């Protein structure tokens, strides 16, 4: 399994990369390569030019940006995994990141790479959609922004223009009594999930739900939000019956994937189950955190 | 001799081979560099079945660095078909498809180029025209009249359909008060070593010699290459000192080797083929059994099984080498560890348009154990009896050995009840049941699984003449040679390759034990096939018995020679000479002695001091025939198969999330009895590895095909191998019932763990879902299938 | 193209096609055969090397990408001809291998683990090696080897009068 021949270019800034992408239809950027290289050695991807963006310093960062956390696109997944700011301010991302591949792939894989790859079963797109992240990309000298919810349009398919390079992702910070939960089902612990659920909740002083977001990944072509359930559950006590009903309704019309690993029925049923569990766990997490303040 | 008396056998000593591997200095086939080597990549057929209309090589040959494109017609004209096991001349097997390809992934052409990358570039430029043909994938479809034929000239898809009746089966069925039937499916998986198969060949036209380096585990490998190339085997030198990166049966690579050997001779430079993972999974022909069992069993109210009928239908794939024999080997343990009095066994092997199989660890025993152990649990449940109790009642008792089973094999020794007691007693079984009940009360599904299985060992492959009457092979042997040199250093030679079983350590330990010298001072080297003594390779869990036996006898010869030299030189009658750790002294006058160095010097230098008729030097060898071997089957198909029977008893507790279907092994105990253990680290390591293989086959691994005949699990992303997270801690409880047939009482343990783990896991899953009134008898038991089955049941029950 | 690699402390200038993976580069151009190809698509981990001390899959990196970063292979942590490191010796003591094909990778992963966590729990060890597949051992004796190594390495750093 050896890749087809290509030219290799290393660029010093993003605009150089964009210019190369614009002038060469079969050029691609490479960051971590953990997904691109397997595709290339199996000759499923055959770029004639590979643009290495790993050394563009301004693409690798984690910082607080007002009421959001900004992460540069080539920031390594392992860096996010270890980062104190992420742990404190984006607990859902911190929770989910350890499920991404293996330690050895997180050592090289990047946040932007996973977001742009858009694998239906990937954790980071699910978190981005769940938290209403904003992705920024550069193309033709301009910076554009797009909401995660609008970014994903099909399996392995995004709205990223062919001459664009993803530059950053911004996650809004939540204040107050916040709890998170992430769970997934797979055959082996580190495989791509059959179904994944992410939930984040903010409780009021009397334990009611002020705000809740629920996302389901791996069940459909791209991650989805259970928007109707979120609206129903706002201001509720998040009791089990109400949650289950809201989740069932929100997932009633999805068209789940069916493949070697799991049937559509399995994905639909388990999506309901995991979403329900995720809400309960997020709620417990919010209550517990307040009691053991850290 | 018993364990307490041994100095080196059974001692917890290091495995000497480890030293080179921990520093990355193993010598795997891909590590070997010969100057001017060129590299092969394969063009594969994309269809499940297709006629090959034309092959246009011109664009590929025009590429720089590309030297040759070989097609099936040229190769078929220059070579003989590959050896098969059954007598099926109309189902020939060749490295490259000739007029038709019969499975998706079959090799159609081979490109030779300066680098592997260039060869892969060239593959894409080869234009092959195919005419897709109808195909059949399912074994039950394939054996029906009117099925699509995989090999038209054979007239049907059935390569083997043989029914054996041992004992009064119909009478026993009629006389039994209870009967039940079940169907069990073992899905297609394999042992999938981390190193793929690779072979490097070089032809020397001045010596008329082919040198072959390969990641090989195969009996009669040099001979098969020679025969295909119409050479004498004395022109084929296979180097056994290549380290094999795991095999567990499958590294047979004969089509790869004939292909590469032909190219090396034809083209005049060394040629190398190292499968990439895609070539390996689809076209390496290393798949394992895919078997459907139909079982009827007759028993009484106390759970005693009187008789069993088993039909085993095997989906061989598009071609067959030895793989159909995997239906024959289990005949040697067809009743498992139980006293079943009569058996009817029907073995059917059918071709289909899937990838061919090779020998997989256990050679068909693990699927058969699954069938038998599922049957035993079903019998227990039909009667409302504890499955463990049903095992106890049916198992052969210690004092009943040697015990002859209906198919003609005699089990050598065993103490099954004692092993079971050690695993379950005094309170473990009850603790596990209590834990199971506690989990159930919490809403989990939980089950206990047991499996009692045998590991036939020693490799007396009498299933060959049993299933092919034209094959009268009864010789199953291995060899060891020992040389003591002028400096009094000891070198032993073994005559096969190894894949991590610690054979060098085994040989040194056994020789050291016999001659009383430090094993660390015994060097072990490997021959090549031209300076070899006969060996049948590490197959059939045979090496502890066979290589150990050969080493033992050779060491005995050495000891006898030294004793005789010493006696003669001391001028004493032989009965007064005592041999002790390399020296010989006079029993009547112990101060009169000859040291090891003195004896060696006499042997090498002082011919005048040697006994009459003695050859100079200290070279001894022994070629060892398998104990109890040497008989052909009777007319009614009874024959002694393997000589020794190890025993394993699995006990595990498993839970299943009722909503997600995810299984978790919570506790795992294994009782293992392989007779005398020559090296505990080796045996324990192999057993743990076998359990991991078994977990994979039970829960994760499958070569799955879609309805177009495409293998959809072609990479490690879809073919799921257990990682450290999927293999729980296992408590291994040890027992030793020596074999009366072997030099030290040792039995084999090369397949331990794998033979029973799938059965135990299947039984645990079924115990867990039994309260729902359902069962599942198909491997692998994957998460979503379990989840769907449970959900459907809840829906039917109105939950 | 021309690239500069720093491997086991030595700098080499090589002329390679960009599509040459780091794995193939180490094996074919630098003669370092300890890293092995198991799947070439980043799942089995047999190709593991340390990239600035961190375990990565060398089959998933094209050689030009590896320029400028110190790379350590199994050959680089072997003390000298005929000598074993305490970790390598522990693998021999516990027989944490059989065929040896996954072994250099396992040892490098263990090496990186112990460098950051000298007192790992069994779960830490199981987790650390979960990205490396072994088909021979079932992992038990590998885990024991790493635990033994951790124990010995910790013990060897204590003043001699405190060692048990």
Tab-separated table of N, CA and C in Angstrom, chain A residues 10 25 55 94 111 117 127 144 178 208 214 236 255:
chain	number	residue	atom	x	y	z
A	10	UNK	N	5.685	22.845	1.297
A	10	UNK	CA	5.505	23.302	2.677
A	10	UNK	C	5.268	24.801	2.615
A	25	UNK	N	-6.477	21.804	-8.909
A	25	UNK	CA	-7.685	21.109	-8.477
A	25	UNK	C	-7.412	19.858	-7.654
A	55	UNK	N	3.417	23.540	9.830
A	55	UNK	CA	4.348	24.470	10.460
A	55	UNK	C	3.862	25.908	10.449
A	94	UNK	N	-13.477	18.468	26.457
A	94	UNK	CA	-12.465	17.744	27.225
A	94	UNK	C	-12.889	16.297	27.431
A	111	UNK	N	-7.408	19.244	15.417
A	111	UNK	CA	-8.810	19.580	15.586
A	111	UNK	C	-9.432	19.889	14.225
A	117	UNK	N	-12.813	16.631	7.963
A	117	UNK	CA	-12.982	15.297	7.383
A	117	UNK	C	-14.444	14.862	7.403
A	127	UNK	N	-19.355	17.318	18.688
A	127	UNK	CA	-19.216	18.332	19.725
A	127	UNK	C	-19.414	19.727	19.136
A	144	UNK	N	-13.851	33.697	6.219
A	144	UNK	CA	-15.307	33.512	6.306
A	144	UNK	C	-15.616	32.691	7.542
A	178	UNK	N	-23.076	24.243	35.107
A	178	UNK	CA	-23.042	23.507	33.840
A	178	UNK	C	-22.633	22.048	34.067
A	208	UNK	N	-33.819	23.561	37.874
A	208	UNK	CA	-34.496	23.419	36.586
A	208	UNK	C	-33.515	23.675	35.448
A	214	UNK	N	-28.419	18.975	22.989
A	214	UNK	CA	-28.251	17.523	22.847
A	214	UNK	C	-27.880	17.223	21.402
A	236	UNK	N	-37.756	22.640	32.274
A	236	UNK	CA	-38.305	21.461	32.945
A	236	UNK	C	-37.371	21.021	34.049
A	255	UNK	N	-33.267	9.287	9.566
A	255	UNK	CA	-33.013	8.159	8.663
A	255	UNK	C	-31.650	7.585	9.027
